One Martini backbone bead per residue (centre of mass of N, CA, C, O) as a GRO file, in nm:
protein
  288
    1MET     BB    1  -2.422 -10.062  -1.857
    2THR     BB    2  -2.429  -9.850  -1.608
    3PRO     BB    3  -2.432  -9.526  -1.600
    4PRO     BB    4  -2.255  -9.289  -1.475
    5ILE     BB    5  -2.217  -9.121  -1.181
    6ALA     BB    6  -2.235  -8.799  -1.054
    7GLU     BB    7  -2.088  -8.506  -0.820
    8CYS     BB    8  -2.140  -8.256  -0.719
    9PRO     BB    9  -2.068  -8.016  -0.564
   10ALA     BB   10  -1.954  -7.986  -0.239
   11ASP     BB   11  -1.885  -7.979   0.120
   12SER     BB   12  -1.998  -8.223   0.161
   13GLN     BB   13  -1.843  -8.549   0.301
   14ALA     BB   14  -1.982  -8.754   0.377
   15ALA     BB   15  -2.097  -9.073   0.426
   16SER     BB   16  -2.227  -9.353   0.164
   17PRO     BB   17  -2.385  -9.620   0.067
   18LEU     BB   18  -2.387  -9.502  -0.275
   19TRP     BB   19  -2.075  -9.367  -0.234
   20PRO     BB   20  -1.771  -9.573  -0.321
   21GLY     BB   21  -1.531  -9.319  -0.166
   22GLY     BB   22  -1.806  -9.070  -0.154
   23ALA     BB   23  -2.046  -8.814  -0.169
   24ASP     BB   24  -2.356  -8.764  -0.156
   25PRO     BB   25  -2.521  -8.427  -0.188
   26CYS     BB   26  -2.805  -8.422  -0.367
   27SER     BB   27  -2.868  -8.624  -0.080
   28PRO     BB   28  -2.975  -8.810   0.158
   29PRO     BB   29  -2.943  -9.027   0.386
   30SER     BB   30  -2.911  -9.346   0.401
   31PRO     BB   31  -2.899  -9.674   0.465
   32PRO     BB   32  -2.768  -9.983   0.418
   33GLN     BB   33  -2.658 -10.117   0.094
   34SER     BB   34  -2.615 -10.340  -0.160
   35VAL     BB   35  -2.395 -10.352  -0.405
   36SER     BB   36  -2.544 -10.584  -0.565
   37GLN     BB   37  -2.835 -10.560  -0.590
   38ARG     BB   38  -2.763 -10.285  -0.759
   39PRO     BB   39  -2.755 -10.029  -0.908
   40LEU     BB   40  -2.655  -9.758  -0.862
   41ALA     BB   41  -2.828  -9.573  -0.976
   42ALA     BB   42  -3.075  -9.720  -0.856
   43GLN     BB   43  -3.005  -9.588  -0.594
   44VAL     BB   44  -2.982  -9.323  -0.587
   45LEU     BB   45  -3.258  -9.278  -0.728
   46ALA     BB   46  -3.379  -9.476  -0.442
   47ALA     BB   47  -3.284  -9.198  -0.273
   48LEU     BB   48  -3.479  -8.956  -0.414
   49PRO     BB   49  -3.714  -8.763  -0.461
   50SER     BB   50  -3.957  -8.765  -0.683
   51ASP     BB   51  -4.076  -8.449  -0.700
   52ALA     BB   52  -3.812  -8.337  -0.709
   53PRO     BB   53  -3.501  -8.142  -0.731
   54ALA     BB   54  -3.181  -8.271  -0.824
   55ALA     BB   55  -2.936  -8.082  -0.851
   56GLY     BB   56  -2.638  -8.226  -0.985
   57LEU     BB   57  -2.630  -8.450  -1.097
   58LEU     BB   58  -2.528  -8.670  -1.315
   59ARG     BB   59  -2.504  -8.840  -1.665
   60THR     BB   60  -2.318  -8.994  -1.828
   61LEU     BB   61  -2.201  -8.992  -2.175
   62PRO     BB   62  -2.105  -9.132  -2.459
   63GLU     BB   63  -1.954  -9.089  -2.708
   64PRO     BB   64  -1.993  -8.996  -3.014
   65SER     BB   65  -2.074  -9.148  -3.318
   66ARG     BB   66  -1.970  -9.019  -3.603
   67ASP     BB   67  -1.932  -9.247  -3.791
   68ALA     BB   68  -2.170  -9.393  -3.786
   69GLY     BB   69  -2.393  -9.522  -3.968
   70LEU     BB   70  -2.561  -9.374  -4.208
   71PRO     BB   71  -2.582  -9.217  -4.477
   72LEU     BB   72  -2.716  -8.943  -4.543
   73MET     BB   73  -2.892  -9.019  -4.792
   74ARG     BB   74  -3.021  -9.284  -4.644
   75ALA     BB   75  -3.167  -9.153  -4.399
   76LEU     BB   76  -3.362  -8.964  -4.572
   77ALA     BB   77  -3.474  -9.167  -4.726
   78GLU     BB   78  -3.566  -9.357  -4.413
   79ARG     BB   79  -3.697  -9.066  -4.280
   80ARG     BB   80  -4.006  -9.168  -4.059
   81SER     BB   81  -4.272  -9.210  -3.908
   82SER     BB   82  -4.350  -9.360  -3.655
   83ARG     BB   83  -4.604  -9.673  -3.559
   84GLN     BB   84  -4.407  -9.830  -3.335
   85TYR     BB   85  -4.285 -10.016  -3.057
   86ALA     BB   86  -4.053 -10.137  -2.902
   87PRO     BB   87  -3.976 -10.262  -2.543
   88ALA     BB   88  -3.681 -10.122  -2.556
   89ALA     BB   89  -3.435 -10.009  -2.424
   90LEU     BB   90  -3.185  -9.774  -2.474
   91SER     BB   91  -2.881  -9.738  -2.528
   92GLU     BB   92  -2.655  -9.504  -2.427
   93GLN     BB   93  -2.502  -9.503  -2.726
   94GLN     BB   94  -2.775  -9.402  -2.807
   95LEU     BB   95  -2.858  -9.173  -2.667
   96ALA     BB   96  -2.599  -8.990  -2.717
   97ASP     BB   97  -2.670  -8.942  -3.014
   98LEU     BB   98  -2.898  -8.810  -2.992
   99LEU     BB   99  -2.826  -8.573  -2.830
  100TRP     BB  100  -2.621  -8.474  -2.982
  101ALA     BB  101  -2.775  -8.424  -3.274
  102ALA     BB  102  -2.987  -8.237  -3.166
  103CYS     BB  103  -2.764  -8.006  -2.929
  104GLY     BB  104  -2.454  -8.027  -2.984
  105ILE     BB  105  -2.098  -8.036  -2.971
  106ASN     BB  106  -1.885  -8.004  -3.279
  107ARG     BB  107  -1.713  -7.721  -3.221
  108PRO     BB  108  -1.582  -7.457  -3.181
  109GLY     BB  109  -1.741  -7.220  -2.959
  110GLU     BB  110  -1.995  -7.470  -2.879
  111GLU     BB  111  -2.110  -7.530  -3.151
  112ARG     BB  112  -2.339  -7.688  -3.320
  113THR     BB  113  -2.544  -7.916  -3.502
  114VAL     BB  114  -2.773  -7.653  -3.450
  115PRO     BB  115  -2.956  -7.436  -3.590
  116TYR     BB  116  -3.018  -7.095  -3.514
  117TRP     BB  117  -3.205  -6.766  -3.466
  118ARG     BB  118  -3.143  -6.618  -3.202
  119HIS     BB  119  -3.039  -6.881  -2.943
  120PRO     BB  120  -2.787  -7.078  -2.850
  121ALA     BB  121  -3.007  -7.153  -2.579
  122GLY     BB  122  -3.351  -7.120  -2.664
  123VAL     BB  123  -3.321  -7.451  -2.591
  124ASP     BB  124  -3.435  -7.754  -2.379
  125LEU     BB  125  -3.345  -8.066  -2.389
  126TYR     BB  126  -3.592  -8.325  -2.223
  127ALA     BB  127  -3.513  -8.682  -2.094
  128ALA     BB  128  -3.832  -8.879  -2.051
  129MET     BB  129  -3.748  -9.168  -1.842
  130ALA     BB  130  -3.810  -9.437  -1.597
  131ASP     BB  131  -3.581  -9.282  -1.463
  132GLY     BB  132  -3.702  -8.996  -1.509
  133LEU     BB  133  -3.563  -8.640  -1.528
  134TRP     BB  134  -3.363  -8.481  -1.831
  135LEU     BB  135  -3.135  -8.330  -1.887
  136TYR     BB  136  -2.919  -8.147  -2.151
  137GLU     BB  137  -2.567  -8.082  -2.114
  138PRO     BB  138  -2.381  -7.962  -2.428
  139ARG     BB  139  -2.100  -7.913  -2.234
  140LEU     BB  140  -2.096  -8.229  -2.108
  141HIS     BB  141  -2.215  -8.379  -2.186
  142ALA     BB  142  -2.469  -8.578  -1.991
  143LEU     BB  143  -2.741  -8.561  -1.773
  144ARG     BB  144  -2.924  -8.407  -1.567
  145ARG     BB  145  -3.139  -8.434  -1.273
  146HIS     BB  146  -3.429  -8.345  -1.207
  147LEU     BB  147  -3.613  -8.558  -1.163
  148GLY     BB  148  -3.739  -8.862  -1.083
  149ALA     BB  149  -4.017  -8.869  -1.227
  150ASP     BB  150  -4.261  -9.027  -1.458
  151LEU     BB  151  -4.299  -8.826  -1.757
  152ARG     BB  152  -4.443  -8.988  -2.012
  153ALA     BB  153  -4.764  -8.942  -1.975
  154LEU     BB  154  -4.734  -8.611  -2.028
  155THR     BB  155  -4.623  -8.564  -2.331
  156GLY     BB  156  -4.957  -8.615  -2.440
  157ILE     BB  157  -5.242  -8.789  -2.555
  158GLN     BB  158  -5.191  -9.007  -2.649
  159ASP     BB  159  -5.174  -9.361  -2.605
  160PHE     BB  160  -4.852  -9.407  -2.653
  161VAL     BB  161  -4.776  -9.235  -2.468
  162GLY     BB  162  -4.514  -9.380  -2.236
  163ALA     BB  163  -4.430  -9.669  -2.406
  164ALA     BB  164  -4.183  -9.518  -2.476
  165PRO     BB  165  -3.828  -9.494  -2.376
  166LEU     BB  166  -3.878  -9.196  -2.521
  167GLU     BB  167  -3.910  -8.847  -2.430
  168LEU     BB  168  -3.877  -8.572  -2.552
  169VAL     BB  169  -3.840  -8.177  -2.443
  170TYR     BB  170  -3.927  -7.916  -2.571
  171VAL     BB  171  -3.780  -7.564  -2.401
  172VAL     BB  172  -3.822  -7.283  -2.388
  173ARG     BB  173  -3.607  -6.938  -2.276
  174GLY     BB  174  -3.742  -6.686  -2.287
  175GLU     BB  175  -3.564  -6.521  -2.086
  176ARG     BB  176  -3.345  -6.501  -2.302
  177MET     BB  177  -3.568  -6.329  -2.474
  178ALA     BB  178  -3.646  -6.022  -2.330
  179GLU     BB  179  -3.676  -5.893  -2.665
  180LEU     BB  180  -3.887  -6.056  -2.769
  181THR     BB  181  -4.202  -6.114  -2.772
  182PRO     BB  182  -4.401  -6.371  -2.720
  183GLU     BB  183  -4.426  -6.461  -3.017
  184GLU     BB  184  -4.165  -6.463  -3.086
  185ARG     BB  185  -4.051  -6.655  -2.899
  186ARG     BB  186  -4.211  -6.905  -3.005
  187LEU     BB  187  -4.119  -6.884  -3.317
  188TYR     BB  188  -3.814  -6.924  -3.251
  189GLY     BB  189  -3.822  -7.178  -3.060
  190SER     BB  190  -3.980  -7.344  -3.284
  191VAL     BB  191  -3.757  -7.323  -3.469
  192ASP     BB  192  -3.531  -7.493  -3.341
  193ALA     BB  193  -3.659  -7.760  -3.263
  194ALA     BB  194  -3.703  -7.843  -3.544
  195PHE     BB  195  -3.418  -7.911  -3.593
  196ALA     BB  196  -3.376  -8.077  -3.444
  197GLY     BB  197  -3.556  -8.297  -3.451
  198GLN     BB  198  -3.473  -8.360  -3.714
  199ASN     BB  199  -3.194  -8.482  -3.620
  200VAL     BB  200  -3.334  -8.698  -3.495
  201TYR     BB  201  -3.471  -8.854  -3.760
  202LEU     BB  202  -3.181  -8.900  -3.882
  203CYS     BB  203  -3.056  -9.078  -3.630
  204CYS     BB  204  -3.232  -9.276  -3.660
  205ALA     BB  205  -3.249  -9.370  -3.931
  206SER     BB  206  -2.915  -9.455  -3.927
  207GLN     BB  207  -3.048  -9.679  -3.651
  208GLY     BB  208  -3.341  -9.765  -3.700
  209LEU     BB  209  -3.521  -9.619  -3.568
  210GLY     BB  210  -3.817  -9.447  -3.405
  211CYS     BB  211  -3.988  -9.144  -3.473
  212VAL     BB  212  -4.225  -8.865  -3.341
  213PHE     BB  213  -4.322  -8.594  -3.351
  214ARG     BB  214  -4.525  -8.317  -3.121
  215ALA     BB  215  -4.834  -8.125  -3.082
  216ALA     BB  216  -5.016  -8.309  -2.885
  217LEU     BB  217  -5.008  -8.103  -2.597
  218ASP     BB  218  -5.021  -8.044  -2.231
  219ALA     BB  219  -4.876  -7.821  -2.160
  220PRO     BB  220  -4.923  -7.627  -1.921
  221ARG     BB  221  -4.879  -7.877  -1.784
  222LEU     BB  222  -4.593  -8.007  -1.851
  223GLY     BB  223  -4.491  -7.817  -1.687
  224ARG     BB  224  -4.604  -7.854  -1.394
  225ALA     BB  225  -4.444  -8.122  -1.406
  226MET     BB  226  -4.158  -7.975  -1.452
  227GLN     BB  227  -4.069  -7.722  -1.299
  228LEU     BB  228  -4.053  -7.470  -1.449
  229GLY     BB  229  -3.948  -7.172  -1.523
  230GLU     BB  230  -3.941  -6.874  -1.567
  231GLY     BB  231  -4.073  -6.838  -1.886
  232GLN     BB  232  -4.122  -7.102  -1.978
  233PHE     BB  233  -4.154  -7.387  -2.279
  234VAL     BB  234  -4.366  -7.646  -2.423
  235VAL     BB  235  -4.363  -7.700  -2.793
  236PHE     BB  236  -4.217  -8.002  -2.765
  237ALA     BB  237  -4.253  -8.360  -2.874
  238GLN     BB  238  -4.069  -8.701  -2.879
  239THR     BB  239  -4.073  -9.043  -2.979
  240VAL     BB  240  -3.853  -9.287  -2.875
  241GLY     BB  241  -3.744  -9.605  -3.065
  242HIS     BB  242  -3.810  -9.918  -3.118
  243LEU     BB  243  -3.877 -10.148  -3.390
  244PRO     BB  244  -4.010 -10.423  -3.400
  245ASP     BB  245  -3.840 -10.565  -3.681
  246ARG     BB  246  -3.644 -10.460  -3.495
  247PRO     BB  247  -3.359 -10.538  -3.299
  248ALA     BB  248  -3.203 -10.465  -3.011
  249ALA     BB  249  -2.965 -10.361  -2.828
  250ALA     BB  250  -2.734 -10.503  -2.659
  251GLY     BB  251  -2.876 -10.523  -2.309
  252ALA     BB  252  -3.137 -10.396  -2.349
  253GLU     BB  253  -3.436 -10.355  -2.195
  254LEU     BB  254  -3.778 -10.445  -2.024
  255PRO     BB  255  -3.998 -10.267  -2.067
  256ALA     BB  256  -4.328 -10.247  -2.023
  257GLY     BB  257  -4.447 -10.160  -2.319
  258ALA     BB  258  -4.603 -10.018  -2.606
  259GLY     BB  259  -4.601  -9.777  -2.952
  260ARG     BB  260  -4.751  -9.559  -3.076
  261GLY     BB  261  -4.724  -9.352  -3.358
  262GLU     BB  262  -4.749  -9.004  -3.498
  263ALA     BB  263  -4.646  -8.704  -3.673
  264GLU     BB  264  -4.685  -8.383  -3.544
  265GLY     BB  265  -4.852  -8.081  -3.597
  266ALA     BB  266  -4.915  -7.775  -3.708
  267GLY     BB  267  -5.172  -7.746  -3.959
  268ALA     BB  268  -5.204  -8.039  -4.011
  269GLU     BB  269  -5.310  -8.293  -4.098
  270ARG     BB  270  -5.614  -8.446  -4.066
  271SER     BB  271  -5.727  -8.760  -3.819
  272GLY     BB  272  -5.900  -9.048  -3.757
  273ALA     BB  273  -5.728  -9.323  -3.756
  274LEU     BB  274  -5.689  -9.631  -3.646
  275LEU     BB  275  -5.491  -9.775  -3.490
  276PRO     BB  276  -5.292 -10.111  -3.426
  277ALA     BB  277  -5.203 -10.329  -3.188
  278VAL     BB  278  -5.029 -10.174  -2.957
  279GLY     BB  279  -5.284 -10.037  -2.896
  280GLN     BB  280  -5.474  -9.711  -3.000
  281ALA     BB  281  -5.420  -9.374  -3.132
  282ARG     BB  282  -5.453  -9.118  -3.118
  283HIS     BB  283  -5.511  -8.842  -3.370
  284SER     BB  284  -5.385  -8.528  -3.458
  285GLY     BB  285  -5.230  -8.464  -3.737
  286CYS     BB  286  -5.021  -8.580  -3.993
  287SER     BB  287  -4.678  -8.702  -4.100
  288ALA     BB  288  -4.428  -8.894  -4.249
   0.00000   0.00000   0.00000
C-alpha cells in the first residue's frame, strides 16, 4: 500500500493534480497526470526537484507494532551482522517499527526508546531509500522528505552499499551542543548513535531482518550530498534489508540488486576476506 503523504502548512491553496481535493505547497505546479497511472507518492516525488530539499512534505507511518516480534532474550540470541540481503523492499510496517525502535517516543514527556548521553535530540536519523532521503521525526512518528535523490550508494565505501532497500544515516547535531568541544560533540553523538544502532539490531533480529552498523564511509562527502546544516556531521550508517533465506513481507516491491555486508566500526578487527554471492564486498574491520 502506498504510504500517505501529508502536505506542509502553507498559505497557497491553488489546485494541484497531484493532491486530490487540496494543494501541494511543497512543489511547483505540474501538468495533469492520471492518478491511476502511478501511486500518489510516486507522482509527488516525481514533481519535486531531485537535488533540492522539500521541507514539510511528510510521509506518515503506521503505529509501531509494540507487541510484535520475538521476546527480548530470543532477539538477543538472534542478533548478528548480516552478510547478504534479498532484493525486496521493506514494508511500511517494518520501516515504522525500525525507526521507532531506533529513537521513537515511547512514553509521556517525549522520552525515547534509547538513552542519551548529553542531549535528547543530539542525533538525527535519516532514511536513504530509492525514493529519496527522509528525516525521521520522532514527535510525529513520520518521515519528512529532505531530498529526492537516491543517496544509498554514497552511504559507504563497500561494494554492497546501495543494494539493500534501506540505509540509515546517523547525523550528530553539533550546533545543539555548543557548550562542548568538537571532540566531545563527536564522542557524545557517536555514543547516542550506537545506542540507536543496537536497538535497530534487536528490532531486525526480532523481525527476521538483516542489518549491519558501519563506520566505513566518506562522511564529509556524504554530508555534502545530504546538504546538512552548519555544525551537523555524519558519524555512522546502518544497512537494513531482508535476509535471502527468509520470505519478504507480503506486497513488498522488488527493486533491482542485492547486497552483502558486515558490521564495521572504529577499532574493530581488520579483515580482507571477500564475500561471495551477489557481488563481492570490500570490508575493513568487522564484528559479527
